[in-house]
XYZ file of C-alpha atoms in Angstrom:
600
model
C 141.616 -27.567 34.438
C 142.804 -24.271 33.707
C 140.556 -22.665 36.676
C 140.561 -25.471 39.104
C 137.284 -26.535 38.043
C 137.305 -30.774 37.959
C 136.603 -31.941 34.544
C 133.668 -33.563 36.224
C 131.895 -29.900 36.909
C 131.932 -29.000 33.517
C 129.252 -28.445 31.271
C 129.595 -27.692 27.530
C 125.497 -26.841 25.967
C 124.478 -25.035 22.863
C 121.375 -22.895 22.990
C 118.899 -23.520 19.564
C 115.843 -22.586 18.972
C 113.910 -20.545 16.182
C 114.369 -17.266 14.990
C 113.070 -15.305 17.838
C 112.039 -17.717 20.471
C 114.144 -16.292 23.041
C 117.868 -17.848 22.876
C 119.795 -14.636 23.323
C 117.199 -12.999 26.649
C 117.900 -16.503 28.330
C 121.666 -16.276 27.727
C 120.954 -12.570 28.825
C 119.740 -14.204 32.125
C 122.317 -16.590 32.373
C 124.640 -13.693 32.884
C 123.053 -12.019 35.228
C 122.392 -15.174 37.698
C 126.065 -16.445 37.488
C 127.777 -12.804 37.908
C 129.237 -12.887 34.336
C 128.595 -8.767 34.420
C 127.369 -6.146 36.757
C 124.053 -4.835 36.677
C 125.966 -1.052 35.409
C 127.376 -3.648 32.568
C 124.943 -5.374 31.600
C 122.277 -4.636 28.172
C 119.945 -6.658 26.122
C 121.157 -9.141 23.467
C 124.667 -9.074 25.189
C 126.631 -11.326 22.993
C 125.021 -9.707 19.741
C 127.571 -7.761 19.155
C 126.632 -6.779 15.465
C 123.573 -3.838 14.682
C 122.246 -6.121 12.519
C 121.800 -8.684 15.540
C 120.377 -6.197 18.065
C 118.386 -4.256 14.991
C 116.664 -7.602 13.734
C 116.457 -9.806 16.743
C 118.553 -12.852 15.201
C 121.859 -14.376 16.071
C 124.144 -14.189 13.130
C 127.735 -15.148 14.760
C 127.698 -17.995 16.814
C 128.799 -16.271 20.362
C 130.551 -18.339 23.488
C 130.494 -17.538 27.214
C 131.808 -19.157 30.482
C 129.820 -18.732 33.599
C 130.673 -19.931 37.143
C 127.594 -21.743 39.000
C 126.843 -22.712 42.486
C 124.363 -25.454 42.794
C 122.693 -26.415 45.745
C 124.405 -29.094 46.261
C 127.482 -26.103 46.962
C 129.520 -27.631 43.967
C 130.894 -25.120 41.417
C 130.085 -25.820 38.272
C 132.128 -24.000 35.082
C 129.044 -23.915 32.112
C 129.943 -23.205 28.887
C 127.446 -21.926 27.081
C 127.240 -21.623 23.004
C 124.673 -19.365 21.580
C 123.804 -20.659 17.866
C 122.426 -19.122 14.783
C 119.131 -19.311 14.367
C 118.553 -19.334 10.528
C 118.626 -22.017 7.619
C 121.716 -20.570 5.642
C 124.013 -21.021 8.556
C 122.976 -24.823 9.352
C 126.808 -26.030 9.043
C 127.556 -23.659 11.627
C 125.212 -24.922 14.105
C 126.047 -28.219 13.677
C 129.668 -27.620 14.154
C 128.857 -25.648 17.720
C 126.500 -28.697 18.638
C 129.783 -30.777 17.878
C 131.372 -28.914 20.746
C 128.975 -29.862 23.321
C 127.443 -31.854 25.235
C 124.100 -30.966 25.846
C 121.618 -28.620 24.322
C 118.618 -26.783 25.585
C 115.924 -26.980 22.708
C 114.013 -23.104 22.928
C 110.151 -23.219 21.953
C 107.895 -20.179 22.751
C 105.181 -21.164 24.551
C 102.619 -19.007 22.527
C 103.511 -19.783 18.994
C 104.445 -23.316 19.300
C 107.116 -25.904 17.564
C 108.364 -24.304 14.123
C 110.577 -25.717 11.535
C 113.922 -24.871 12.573
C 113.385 -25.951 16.242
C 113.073 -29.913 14.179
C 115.734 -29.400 12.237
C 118.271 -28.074 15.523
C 117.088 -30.864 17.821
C 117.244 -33.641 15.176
C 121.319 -32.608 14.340
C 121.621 -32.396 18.242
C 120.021 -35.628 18.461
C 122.445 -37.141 15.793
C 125.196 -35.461 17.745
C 123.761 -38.057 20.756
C 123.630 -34.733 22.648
C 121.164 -34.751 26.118
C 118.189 -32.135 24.956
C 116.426 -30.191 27.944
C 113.080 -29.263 26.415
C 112.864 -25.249 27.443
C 109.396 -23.616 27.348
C 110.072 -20.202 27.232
C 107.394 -16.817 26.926
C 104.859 -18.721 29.602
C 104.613 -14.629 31.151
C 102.290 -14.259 27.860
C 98.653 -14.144 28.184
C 98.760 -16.340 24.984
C 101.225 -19.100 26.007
C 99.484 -22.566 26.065
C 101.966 -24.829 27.928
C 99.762 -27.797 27.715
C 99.766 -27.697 24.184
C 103.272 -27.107 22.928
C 104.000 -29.735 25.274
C 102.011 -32.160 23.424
C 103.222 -30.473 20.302
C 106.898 -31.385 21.135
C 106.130 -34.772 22.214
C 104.315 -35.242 18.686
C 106.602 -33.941 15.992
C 109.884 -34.059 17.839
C 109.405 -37.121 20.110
C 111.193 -35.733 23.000
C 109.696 -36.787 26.911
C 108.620 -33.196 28.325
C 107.430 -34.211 32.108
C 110.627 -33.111 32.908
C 110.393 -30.043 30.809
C 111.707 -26.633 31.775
C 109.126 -23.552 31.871
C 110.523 -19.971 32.073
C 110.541 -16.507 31.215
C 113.896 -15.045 29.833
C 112.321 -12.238 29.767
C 111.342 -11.994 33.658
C 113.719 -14.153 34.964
C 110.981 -16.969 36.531
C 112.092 -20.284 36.193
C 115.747 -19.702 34.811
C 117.891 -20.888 38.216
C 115.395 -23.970 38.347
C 116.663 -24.361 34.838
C 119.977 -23.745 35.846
C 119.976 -26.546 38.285
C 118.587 -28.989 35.529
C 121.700 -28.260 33.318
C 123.770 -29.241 36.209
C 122.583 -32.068 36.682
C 121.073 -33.475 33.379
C 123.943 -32.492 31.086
C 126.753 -34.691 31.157
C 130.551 -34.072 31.440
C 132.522 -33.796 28.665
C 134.763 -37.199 27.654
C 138.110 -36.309 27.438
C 141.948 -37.260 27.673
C 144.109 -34.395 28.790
C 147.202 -36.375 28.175
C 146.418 -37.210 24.545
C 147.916 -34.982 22.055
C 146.083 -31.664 21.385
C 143.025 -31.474 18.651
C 140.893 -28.985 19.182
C 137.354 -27.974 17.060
C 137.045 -25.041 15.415
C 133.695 -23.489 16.235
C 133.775 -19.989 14.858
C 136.277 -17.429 13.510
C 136.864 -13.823 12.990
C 139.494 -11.074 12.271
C 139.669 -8.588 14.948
C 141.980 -5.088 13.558
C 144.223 -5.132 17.451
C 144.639 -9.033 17.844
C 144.470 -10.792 14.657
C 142.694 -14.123 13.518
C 140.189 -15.063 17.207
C 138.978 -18.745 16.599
C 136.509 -20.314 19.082
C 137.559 -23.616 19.838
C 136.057 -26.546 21.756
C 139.481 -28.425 23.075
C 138.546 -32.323 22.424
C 142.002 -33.750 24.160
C 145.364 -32.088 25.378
C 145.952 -28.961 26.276
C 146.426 -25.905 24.302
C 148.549 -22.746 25.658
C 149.884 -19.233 24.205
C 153.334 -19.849 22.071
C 152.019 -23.368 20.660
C 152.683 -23.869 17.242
C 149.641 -25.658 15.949
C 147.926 -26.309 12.430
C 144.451 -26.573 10.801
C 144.700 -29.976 9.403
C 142.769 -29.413 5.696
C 145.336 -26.128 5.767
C 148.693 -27.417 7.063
C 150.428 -24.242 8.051
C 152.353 -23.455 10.501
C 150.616 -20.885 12.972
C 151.762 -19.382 16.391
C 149.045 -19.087 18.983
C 149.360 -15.483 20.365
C 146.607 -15.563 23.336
C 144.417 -18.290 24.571
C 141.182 -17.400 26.547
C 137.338 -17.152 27.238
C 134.822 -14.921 27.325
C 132.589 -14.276 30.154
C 131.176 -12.547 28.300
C 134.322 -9.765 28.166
C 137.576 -10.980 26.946
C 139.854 -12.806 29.518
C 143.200 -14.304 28.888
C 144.502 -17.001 30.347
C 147.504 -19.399 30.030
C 146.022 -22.576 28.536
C 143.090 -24.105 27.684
C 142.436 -27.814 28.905
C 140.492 -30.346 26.947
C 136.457 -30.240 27.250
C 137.131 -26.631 27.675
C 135.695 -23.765 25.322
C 137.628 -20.907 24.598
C 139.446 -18.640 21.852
C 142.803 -18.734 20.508
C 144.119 -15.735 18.645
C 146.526 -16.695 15.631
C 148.442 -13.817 13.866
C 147.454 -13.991 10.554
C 145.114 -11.919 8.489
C 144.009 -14.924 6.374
C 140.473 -16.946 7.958
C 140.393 -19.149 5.260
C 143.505 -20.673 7.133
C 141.281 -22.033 9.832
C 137.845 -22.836 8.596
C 135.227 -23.430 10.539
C 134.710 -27.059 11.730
C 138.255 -28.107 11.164
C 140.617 -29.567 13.551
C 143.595 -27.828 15.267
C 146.465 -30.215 16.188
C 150.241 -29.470 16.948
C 151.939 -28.820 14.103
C 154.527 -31.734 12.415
C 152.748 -34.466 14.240
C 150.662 -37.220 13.104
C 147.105 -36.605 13.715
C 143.407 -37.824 12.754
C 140.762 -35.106 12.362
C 137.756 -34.753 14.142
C 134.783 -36.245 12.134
C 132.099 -33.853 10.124
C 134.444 -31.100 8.332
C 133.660 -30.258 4.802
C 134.087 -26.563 3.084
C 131.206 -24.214 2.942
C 130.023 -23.821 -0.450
C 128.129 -21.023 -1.631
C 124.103 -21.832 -2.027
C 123.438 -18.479 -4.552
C 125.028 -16.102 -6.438
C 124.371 -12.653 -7.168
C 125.932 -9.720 -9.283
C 126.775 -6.374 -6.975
C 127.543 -3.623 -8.529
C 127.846 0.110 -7.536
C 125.647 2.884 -8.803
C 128.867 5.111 -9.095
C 131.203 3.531 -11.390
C 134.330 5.681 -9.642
C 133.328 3.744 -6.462
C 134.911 0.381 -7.873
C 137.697 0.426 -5.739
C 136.079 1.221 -2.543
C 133.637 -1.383 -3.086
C 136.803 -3.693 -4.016
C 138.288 -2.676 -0.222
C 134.790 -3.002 1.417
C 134.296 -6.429 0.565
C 138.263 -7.340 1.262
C 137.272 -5.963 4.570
C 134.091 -7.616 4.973
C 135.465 -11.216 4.010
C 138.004 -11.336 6.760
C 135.086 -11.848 9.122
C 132.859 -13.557 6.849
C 134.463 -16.607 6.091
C 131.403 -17.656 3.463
C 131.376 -15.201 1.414
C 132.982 -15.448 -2.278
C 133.499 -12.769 -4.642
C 135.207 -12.583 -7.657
C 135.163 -9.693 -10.073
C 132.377 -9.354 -12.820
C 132.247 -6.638 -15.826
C 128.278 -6.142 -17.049
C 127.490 -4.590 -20.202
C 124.659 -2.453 -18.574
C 126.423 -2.155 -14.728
C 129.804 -1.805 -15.234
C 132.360 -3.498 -13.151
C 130.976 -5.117 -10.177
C 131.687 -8.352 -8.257
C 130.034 -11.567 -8.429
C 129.376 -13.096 -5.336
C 128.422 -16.419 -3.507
C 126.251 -16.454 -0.542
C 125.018 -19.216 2.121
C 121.312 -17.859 1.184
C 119.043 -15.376 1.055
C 119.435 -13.973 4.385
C 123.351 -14.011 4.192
C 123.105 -12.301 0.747
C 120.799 -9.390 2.684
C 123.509 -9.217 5.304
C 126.127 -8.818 3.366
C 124.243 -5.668 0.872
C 123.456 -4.148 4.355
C 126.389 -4.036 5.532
C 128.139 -2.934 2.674
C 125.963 -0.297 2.660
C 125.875 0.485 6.457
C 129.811 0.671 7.210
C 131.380 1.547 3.775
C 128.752 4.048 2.742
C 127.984 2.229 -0.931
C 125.041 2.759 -2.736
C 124.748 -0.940 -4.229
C 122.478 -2.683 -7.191
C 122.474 -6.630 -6.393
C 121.233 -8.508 -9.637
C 118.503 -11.384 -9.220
C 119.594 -14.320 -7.508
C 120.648 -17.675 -8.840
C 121.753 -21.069 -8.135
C 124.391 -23.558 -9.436
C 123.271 -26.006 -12.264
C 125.695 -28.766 -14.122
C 125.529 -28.526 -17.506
C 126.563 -31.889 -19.587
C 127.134 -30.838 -23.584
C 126.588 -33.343 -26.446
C 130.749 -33.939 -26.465
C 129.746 -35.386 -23.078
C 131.534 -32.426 -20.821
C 130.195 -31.705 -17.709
C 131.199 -28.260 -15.711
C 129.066 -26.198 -13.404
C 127.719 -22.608 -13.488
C 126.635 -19.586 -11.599
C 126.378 -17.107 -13.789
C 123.271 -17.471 -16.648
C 125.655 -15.542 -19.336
C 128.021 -18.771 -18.666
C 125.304 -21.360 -20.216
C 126.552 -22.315 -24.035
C 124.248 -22.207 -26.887
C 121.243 -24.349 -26.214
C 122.186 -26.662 -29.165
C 125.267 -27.511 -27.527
C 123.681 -28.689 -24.361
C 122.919 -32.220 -24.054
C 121.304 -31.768 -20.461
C 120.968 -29.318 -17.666
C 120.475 -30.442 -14.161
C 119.285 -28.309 -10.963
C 119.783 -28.335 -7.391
C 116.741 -29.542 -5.696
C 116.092 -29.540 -1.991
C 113.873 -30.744 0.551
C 111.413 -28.903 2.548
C 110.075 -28.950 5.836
C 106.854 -26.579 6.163
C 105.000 -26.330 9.606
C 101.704 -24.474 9.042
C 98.653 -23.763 10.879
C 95.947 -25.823 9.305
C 93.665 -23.188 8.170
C 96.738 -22.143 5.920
C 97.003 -25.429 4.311
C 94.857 -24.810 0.773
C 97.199 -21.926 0.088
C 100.092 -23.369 0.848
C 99.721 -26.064 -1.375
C 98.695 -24.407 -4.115
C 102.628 -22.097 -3.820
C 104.194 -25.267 -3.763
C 102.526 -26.677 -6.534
C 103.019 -23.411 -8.564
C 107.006 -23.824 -7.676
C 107.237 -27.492 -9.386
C 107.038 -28.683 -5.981
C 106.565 -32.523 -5.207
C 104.367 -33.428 -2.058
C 106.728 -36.077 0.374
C 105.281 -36.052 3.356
C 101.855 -34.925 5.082
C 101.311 -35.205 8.824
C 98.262 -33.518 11.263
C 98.828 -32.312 14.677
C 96.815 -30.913 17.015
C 96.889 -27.212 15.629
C 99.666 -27.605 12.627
C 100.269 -29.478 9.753
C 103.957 -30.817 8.626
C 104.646 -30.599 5.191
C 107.108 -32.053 3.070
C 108.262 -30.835 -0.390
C 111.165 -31.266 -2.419
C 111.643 -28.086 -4.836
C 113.730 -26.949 -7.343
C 116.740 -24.483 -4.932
C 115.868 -21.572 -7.994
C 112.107 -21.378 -7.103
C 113.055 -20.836 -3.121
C 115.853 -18.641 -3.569
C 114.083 -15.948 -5.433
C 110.613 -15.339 -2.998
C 109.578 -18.410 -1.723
C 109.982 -17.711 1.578
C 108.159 -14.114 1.508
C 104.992 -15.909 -0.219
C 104.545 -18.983 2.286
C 105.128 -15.952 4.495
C 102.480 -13.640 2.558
C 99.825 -16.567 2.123
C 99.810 -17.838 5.948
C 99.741 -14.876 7.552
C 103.306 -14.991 9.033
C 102.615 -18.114 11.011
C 104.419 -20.697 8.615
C 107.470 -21.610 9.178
C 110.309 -23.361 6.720
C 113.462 -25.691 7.015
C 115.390 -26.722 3.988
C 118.482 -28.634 2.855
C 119.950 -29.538 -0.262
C 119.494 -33.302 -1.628
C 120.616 -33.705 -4.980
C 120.875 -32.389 -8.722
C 118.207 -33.529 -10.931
C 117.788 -33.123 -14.647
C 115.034 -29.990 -16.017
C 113.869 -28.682 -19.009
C 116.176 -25.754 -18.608
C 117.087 -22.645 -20.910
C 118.150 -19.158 -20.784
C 115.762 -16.274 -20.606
C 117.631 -13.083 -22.237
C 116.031 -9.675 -22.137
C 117.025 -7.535 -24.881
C 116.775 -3.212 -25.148
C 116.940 -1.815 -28.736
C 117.945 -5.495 -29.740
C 121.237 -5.484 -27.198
C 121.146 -7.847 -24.765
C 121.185 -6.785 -20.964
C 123.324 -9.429 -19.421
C 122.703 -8.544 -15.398
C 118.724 -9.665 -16.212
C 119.731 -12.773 -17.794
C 117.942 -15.959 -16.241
C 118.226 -19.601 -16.293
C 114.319 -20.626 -16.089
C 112.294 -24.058 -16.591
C 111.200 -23.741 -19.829
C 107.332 -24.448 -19.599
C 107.338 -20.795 -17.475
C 109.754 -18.676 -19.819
C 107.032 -17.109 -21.785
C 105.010 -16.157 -18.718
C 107.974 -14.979 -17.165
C 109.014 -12.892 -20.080
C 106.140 -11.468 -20.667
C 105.855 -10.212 -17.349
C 109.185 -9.040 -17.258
C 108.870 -7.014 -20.256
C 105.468 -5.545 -18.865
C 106.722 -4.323 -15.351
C 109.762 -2.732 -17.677
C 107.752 -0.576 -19.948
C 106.565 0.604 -16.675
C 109.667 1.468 -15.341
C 112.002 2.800 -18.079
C 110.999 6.347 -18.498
C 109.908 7.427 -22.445
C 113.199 8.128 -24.211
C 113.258 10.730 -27.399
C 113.303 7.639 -29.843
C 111.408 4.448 -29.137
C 112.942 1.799 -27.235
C 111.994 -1.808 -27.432
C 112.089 -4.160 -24.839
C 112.093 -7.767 -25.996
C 112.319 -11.436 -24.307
C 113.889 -13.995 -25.954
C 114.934 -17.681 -25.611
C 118.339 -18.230 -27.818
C 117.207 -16.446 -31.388
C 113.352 -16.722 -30.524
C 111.402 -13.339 -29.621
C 109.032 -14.519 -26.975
C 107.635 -11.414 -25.512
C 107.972 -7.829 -26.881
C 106.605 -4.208 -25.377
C 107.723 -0.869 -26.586
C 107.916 2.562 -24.666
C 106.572 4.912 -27.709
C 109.059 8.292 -28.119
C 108.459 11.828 -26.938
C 106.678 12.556 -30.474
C 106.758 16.536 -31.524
C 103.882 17.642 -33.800
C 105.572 18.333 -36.889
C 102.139 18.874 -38.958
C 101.167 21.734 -36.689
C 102.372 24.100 -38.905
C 100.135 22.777 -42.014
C 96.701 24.552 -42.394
C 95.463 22.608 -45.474
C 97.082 21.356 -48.685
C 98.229 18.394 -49.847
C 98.522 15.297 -47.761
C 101.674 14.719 -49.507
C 103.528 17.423 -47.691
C 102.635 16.170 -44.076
C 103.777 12.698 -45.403
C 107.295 14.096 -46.161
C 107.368 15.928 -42.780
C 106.465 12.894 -40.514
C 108.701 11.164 -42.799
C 111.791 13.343 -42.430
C 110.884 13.047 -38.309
C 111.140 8.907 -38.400
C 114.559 9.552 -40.539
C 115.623 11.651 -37.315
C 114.056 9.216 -34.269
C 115.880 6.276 -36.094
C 119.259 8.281 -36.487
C 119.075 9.194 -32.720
C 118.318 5.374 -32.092
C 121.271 4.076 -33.497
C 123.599 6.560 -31.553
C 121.410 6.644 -28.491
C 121.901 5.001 -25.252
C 118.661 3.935 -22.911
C 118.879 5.092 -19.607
C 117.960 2.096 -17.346
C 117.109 2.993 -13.864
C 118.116 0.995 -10.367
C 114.999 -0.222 -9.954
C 114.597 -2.151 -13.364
C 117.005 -4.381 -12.080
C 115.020 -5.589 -8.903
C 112.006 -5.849 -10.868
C 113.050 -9.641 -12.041
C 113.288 -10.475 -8.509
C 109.662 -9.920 -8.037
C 106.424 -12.108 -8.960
C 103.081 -11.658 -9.202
C-alpha cells in the first residue's frame, strides 16, 4: 500500500442517509477524532465545498476523505470514507460510490424516524452485498425516540439493530464507539495488486489550475502519475498528471494501490471523457469493465432564457463553464418566438434543474426565465415511426400521431398516518395507481406508480404542502406506457406562444387551460387595444379570456343630439384599437411564464 497501511487495515464505507439526517456533521466528526485537520482548520460541513451545500444543508458532489485510525487493539487502520448525495435525482451517483466500498453506515435521525430515501440507499447498498452499520444519530434531542426508530428500521428495512450505533454528530457522544464498530464490522476490500489496473470512476470535476480531478476507487493494480490509461466506453488516450487523496486537503502522492480511494488528475478540459461509473484501465490493453456503467440521461427538460437578449453570449459562456463540472447537464441552443434565443436544457430532476438556475444566477450574474418543465415521451405516427421528444413544439399534428407514450415511475411515499386521507387523494388527482400499502407503528408506506409529468411539475411541494412537511418520497423510472396525450397551445392575439406550450393528458386540458388563461388575464397588464388570450388543442379554442383596452371617452364631448353621431365616434375609435392591434406587440411579463408551473 501506498502508505504502509496492510491491505488488511483498510476500510472503504459510504455514508447515506436522508436529506438532512446528519451525514456531513458525522463526517465533520470523523475529522476531528482521526486528526484529518486542526481545530484552527476545521468548520462545519467541511467537504461541502459549494454555497449551495453549506446554504441548504444537502450534499450535492459526492466528497472523499482518508483518515488514519488507532483502534484499541493499537492497529492503524487507513478509512476511507465517501460522503454521498442525499437526493433522488442523483441516485446513479450514489450507487456508483456504494460500488466503491465496502461497507456503509445507514444515517436515521432519531427524532423523525426512517424516510424514503434512507430505503432506497440501504436497499442499493444491500444489492451491492455491502455490510450496513445501522447509525442512530440526533439521540441529544429531547424528541429522539430510540426505541422506536429502532423498531422502525427493523420493520421497513429489515436490518438487525441490537448492534446498532447511537450518536450525536453534533456533540460528538458515541462517534469513537462508532469508530471502533467500522473497524471491526466492515470488511477489507478484495483485491489483486498484481492484476492489471481498472479502476472505478466515482466522481469528476474540472478544476481551472489542475485540469480534469476524477475520484477513483482502484479495484486491482496499481495506478501512478505518468500512466497512460483510458475510460473504456471513451477509448482515449489520457496521461495521468497527479495521483492522490484527500484528507480532507489535497495530498499527492506517487501511486495509488488497489482497494485504495483517491483522485487522479487527467489534463484535459473535456469530463465527458471520463464519465462517472466507468472503468479506467491502461491504455492499448485488453480489458473487461467493471459491471453497472450506463450514461446519465437527462430526466426533464426546460427552456432558459435570459431577460436581456444582449446577454446571449454570456449565458452561452456561463453554461460552457458550468458543464465542465456538471457532467449531467445538457444544453443545446433554442430560439422562442416570445423569449428569444435561449438554451434548452436536460436535467437529472427538479432539484438539479434549481441548482443549475441558481447558480447561473449566483456566479455569472444572469437574470434567467426557465420555462415549465417537461419530460420525454415516444411518439409512434400512423407510417409506424417512432422518435422521442422533449420539447412540446416538437409533437406533429395530432392526426399524424398514431400513439403517444409517457414515462411512468414508481413511488415510494413514507407518511405519518394522520396524513394518509390527503395523500391519497394527490395521488389519485395525479393519475396515480395504488401498488403497495403497508402500516407501521407511526407511518404508512405507500406505493404509487405515476405518470414522470405529474411529479416533475409540483408533486413533491404538495405531498410536502398536504402532510405538513413530514412525508417523505423516493422514485425511479419503470417504463413508458401509452396516454391519451395532446398538446396544450396558448395563443395571444391568435399567435401562438411557444415557451407555454404543454404536452397534457387530455381528460385535464380544458381544466388546465382554463386556468391558465385565468391566472394570465391576471398577470398581463391592460394594453391600449384588447388582447386575447386563448387555449387551444390543435385548431380547437378550448378556453378564452380577454384583458379589455385602456378605453378613452370619445362621447364626452356630445351634450345631446343624435345618437347617430356618438355611433360614428365609437365607431371611428374601434377602427383605431383594431389598427393598433394588428401592428401592436403584447408585452408579456417574467412572471407569466412561471405561472404554468403552478396549480391550484
Amino acid at each position: 500500500m501506498s502508505d504502509t497501511i496492510p491491505i488488511q487495515c483498510v476500510r472503504n464505507l459510504a455514508i447515506i442517509a436522508h436529506i438532512d439526517h446528519g451525514k456531513s456533521t458525522l463526517a465533520d466528526r470523523f475529522i476531528q477524532h482521526c486528526g484529518g485537520l486542526s481545530e484552527r482548520e476545521m468548520e462545519e460541513q467541511v467537504l461541502d465545498n459549494m454555497p449551495l451545500e453549506r446554504e441548504r444543508g444537502i450534499t450535492i458532489k459526492a466528497q472523499t476523505v482518508r483518515l488514519h485510525y488507532r483502534a484499541t487493539d493499537n492497529a492503524d487502520y487507513q478509512i476511507n470514507i465517501v460522503d454521498t448525495p442525499g437526493h433522488i435525482d442523483f441516485g446513479y451517483e450514489v450507487s456508483r460510490a456504494l460500488a466503491a466500498c465496502e461497507g456503509a453506515l445507514l444515517i436515521v435521525d432519531a427524532a423523525q424516524g426512517v424516510e424514503a430515501q434512507s430505503i432506497a440507499n440501504t436497499f442499493a447498498a444491500v444489492e451491492q452485498n455491502l455490510a450496513i452499520i445501522p447509525v442512530l444519530n440526533k439521540i441529544d434531542l429531547p424528541q429522539a425516540d430510540v426505541e422506536r426508530t429502532q423498531a422502525e428500521i427493523e420493520e421497513m428495512i429489515g436490518i438487525d439493530t441490537h448492534t446498532s450505533c447511537q450518536i450525536s454528530a453534533k456533540t460528538g457522544e458515541g462517534v469513537l464507539q462508532l469508530l471502533e464498530n467500522m473497524v471491526h464490522r466492515i470488511p477489507p476490500p478484495a483485491c489483486d495488486v498484481h492484476a492489471p489496473m481498472q479502476a472505478l470512476v466515482i466522481d469528476s470535476w474540472f478544476d481551472h489550475y489542475l485540469g480534469l480531478v476524477v475520484l477513483v476507487k482502484v479495484m486491482n493494480g496499481m495506478i501512478c502519475a505518468g500512466d497512460r490509461i483510458t475510460a473504456y466506453s471513451d477509448g482515449r488516450q489520457h496521461i495521468i498528471d497527479h495521483v492522490g487523496v484527500f484528507t480532507p486537503t489535497r495530498q499527492t502522492l506517487p501511486a495509488l494501490s488497489a482497494g485504495e480511494i483517491g483522485f487522479v488528475v487527467v489534463g484535459v478540459k473535456d469530463i465527458h471523457a471520463v464519465p462517472v461509473g466507468d472503468t479506467l484501465v491502461p491504455y492499448g490493453v485488453t480489458s473487461q469493465p467493471l459491471p453497472g456503467f450506463k450514461r446519465v440521461q437527462p430526466q426533464i427538460y426546460a427552456g432558459l432564457f435570459s431577460s436581456g437578449h444582449d446577454n446571449y453570449e454570456v449565458f452561452r459562456d456561463a453554461l460552457d463553464k458550468l458543464a465542465l463540472n456538471d457532467a449531467a447537464l445538457y444544453y443545446e441552443p433554442d430560439v422562442s418566438s416570445a423569449l428569444g434565443m435561449g438554451f434548452r436544457c436536460g436535467f437529472l430532476g427538479m432539484l438539479h434543474m434549481d441548482i443549475v438556475q441558481q447558480r447561473l444566477e449566483r456566479e455569472y450574474k444572469l437574470d434567467l426565465i426557465t420555462t415549465a418543465p417537461t419530460v420525454t415521451y415516444q411518439v409512434v405516427t400512423k407510417n409506424k415511426k417512432e422518435f422521442t421528444i422533449s420539447n412540446p413544439v416538437a409533437l406533429p399534428d395530432m392526426r399524424h400521431i398514431d400513439k403517444i407514450c409517457e414515462p411512468i415511475v414508481r413511488m415510494h411515499i413514507l407518511t405519518p398516518q394522520n396524513h394518509l386521507g390527503k395523500i391519497l387523494s394527490l395521488c389519485e388527482q395525479r393519475r396515480g395507481i395504488q401498488k403497495e400499502m403497508q402500516f407501521s407503528s407511526r407511518h404508512v408506506s405507500l406505493t404509487y406508480e405515476l405518470p414522470l409529468s405529474e411529479v416533475v411539475a409540483d408533486f413533491v411541494d404538495r405531498l410536502k404542502s398536504v402532510s405538513s412537511g413530514f412525508a417523505s418520497v423516493d422514485y425511479h423510472f419503470v417504463r413508458y406506457q401509452e396516454a391519451d396525450l395532446t398538446r396544450l397551445d396558448i395563443l395571444i392575439n391568435g399567435e401562438r406562444i411557444d415557451a407555454l406550450s404543454a404536452i397534457v393528458h387530455r381528460n385535464e386540458s380544458r381544466m388546465r387551460g382554463l386556468a391558465v388563461s385565468e391566472k394570465m388575464k391576471e398577470l398581463i397588464p391592460r394594453q391600449q387595444y384588447e388582447v386575447t388570450i386563448q387555449a387551444a388543442i390543435g385548431n380547437t379554442i378550448i378556453a378564452r379570456q380577454t384583458v379589455k383596452a385602456f378605453r378613452k371617452n370619445v362621447t364626452a364631448k356630445c351634450y345631446g343630439g343624435d345618437v347617430t353621431r356618438k355611433k360614428k365616434l365609437l365607431a371611428k375609435q374601434n377602427v383605431g384599437k383594431k389598427r393598433m392591434k394588428s401592428i401592436g406587440k403584447t408585452n408579456i411579463p417574467q412572471t407569466v411564464f412561471h405561472a404554468i408551473l403552478q396549480r391550484d
